[in-house]
Coordinates of C-alpha atoms in Angstrom, one line a residue:
M1 CA -20.6 17.3 -46.7
S2 CA -17.9 14.8 -47.7
F3 CA -15.4 16.2 -45.1
F4 CA -17.7 15.1 -42.3
I5 CA -18.3 11.5 -43.5
S6 CA -15.5 9.5 -44.8
T7 CA -15.9 8.3 -48.4
A8 CA -15.3 4.7 -47.4
Q9 CA -18.2 4.7 -44.9
A10 CA -20.5 6.5 -47.3
Q11 CA -19.9 4.0 -50.0
E12 CA -20.4 0.9 -47.8
A13 CA -23.2 -1.2 -49.2
G14 CA -26.3 -2.3 -47.4
G15 CA -25.8 -0.3 -44.1
A16 CA -24.0 -3.2 -42.4
T17 CA -22.9 -2.4 -38.9
P18 CA -19.4 -3.4 -37.8
G19 CA -19.4 -6.7 -35.8
F20 CA -18.3 -7.0 -32.1
G21 CA -14.8 -8.4 -32.1
F22 CA -12.4 -9.4 -29.4
E23 CA -10.6 -6.1 -29.4
P24 CA -12.6 -4.6 -26.5
L25 CA -12.1 -7.8 -24.5
I26 CA -8.3 -7.8 -25.2
M27 CA -8.1 -4.2 -24.1
L28 CA -10.0 -4.9 -20.9
A29 CA -7.7 -7.7 -20.1
V30 CA -4.6 -5.5 -20.7
F31 CA -6.0 -2.8 -18.4
G32 CA -6.7 -5.5 -15.8
L33 CA -3.2 -6.7 -15.9
I34 CA -1.8 -3.2 -15.7
F35 CA -4.0 -2.5 -12.7
Y36 CA -2.9 -5.7 -11.0
F37 CA 0.9 -5.3 -11.5
L38 CA 1.2 -1.6 -11.0
L39 CA -1.4 -0.9 -8.3
Y40 CA -2.8 -3.9 -6.4
R41 CA 0.3 -6.1 -6.1
P42 CA 2.7 -3.5 -4.7
Q43 CA 0.1 -2.3 -2.2
A44 CA -0.7 -5.9 -1.0
K45 CA 3.1 -6.5 -0.6
R46 CA 3.4 -3.3 1.6
V47 CA 0.4 -4.3 3.7
K48 CA 1.9 -7.8 4.3
E49 CA 5.3 -6.4 5.3
H50 CA 3.7 -4.0 7.7
K51 CA 1.5 -6.8 9.2
N52 CA 4.7 -8.9 9.8
L53 CA 6.5 -5.9 11.3
V54 CA 3.6 -5.2 13.8
S55 CA 3.4 -8.8 14.8
S56 CA 7.1 -9.0 15.5
L57 CA 7.3 -6.0 17.8
A58 CA 9.1 -6.9 21.1
K59 CA 10.2 -5.2 24.3
G60 CA 13.5 -3.3 23.7
D61 CA 13.0 -2.5 20.0
E62 CA 13.7 1.0 18.9
V63 CA 10.9 2.2 16.7
L64 CA 9.7 5.1 14.6
T65 CA 6.0 5.9 14.6
Q66 CA 3.9 7.3 11.7
G67 CA 3.9 10.6 13.6
G68 CA 7.7 10.9 13.6
V69 CA 8.1 9.9 17.3
V70 CA 11.3 7.8 18.0
G71 CA 11.5 5.7 21.1
K72 CA 12.1 2.3 22.7
I73 CA 9.3 -0.2 23.4
T74 CA 9.0 -0.8 27.1
K75 CA 5.8 -2.9 27.2
V76 CA 3.9 -4.9 24.6
A77 CA 0.2 -5.8 25.4
D78 CA -0.5 -9.0 23.5
D79 CA -4.2 -9.0 24.3
K80 CA -4.6 -5.4 23.1
D81 CA -3.2 -3.6 20.1
F82 CA -1.1 -1.1 22.0
V83 CA 2.6 -0.7 22.9
E84 CA 4.2 1.6 25.4
I85 CA 7.1 3.6 24.1
A86 CA 9.7 5.4 26.2
L87 CA 10.7 8.7 24.7
N88 CA 13.3 9.3 27.4
E89 CA 13.7 8.3 31.1
T90 CA 10.6 10.1 32.3
N91 CA 8.2 10.3 29.3
H92 CA 6.2 7.2 28.2
I93 CA 3.4 7.1 25.6
M94 CA 1.0 4.4 24.5
V95 CA 0.4 4.0 20.8
Q96 CA -1.3 1.5 18.6
K97 CA 0.9 -1.2 17.2
S98 CA -0.3 -0.3 13.7
A99 CA 1.1 3.3 14.2
V100 CA 4.6 1.9 14.2
S101 CA 6.1 2.4 10.8
A102 CA 9.6 1.1 11.2
V103 CA 11.9 -0.8 13.6
L104 CA 15.2 1.0 13.8
P105 CA 18.6 -0.6 14.3
K106 CA 19.9 -1.0 17.9
G107 CA 21.8 2.1 19.1
T108 CA 19.9 4.6 17.0
L109 CA 18.5 6.5 20.0
K110 CA 22.0 6.9 21.4
S111 CA 23.3 8.4 18.2
L112 CA 20.5 11.0 18.0

């Protein structure tokens, strides 16, 4: 039976239970810091950058949507959350501002 119970615990006097130390609190704080710096902070930074991108959309910007559509903004509705994107001379689509994932450099459409 000695291989199931360590000899040091079996010989401990009085049945004293180990006290609650600060080790669990320190580990909880370490895990909280890891969660903050590796998960929460980068995601909050990406959300802030996307919010700034959406608010700075203007007529004439060449954009890429989350669906992979590339076009030029022809109309921005300030009171609503939609923009009109010209895919070519005849095709125009309306998308939500939040669906725009990137603003491309000027002249990108001509190089495609």
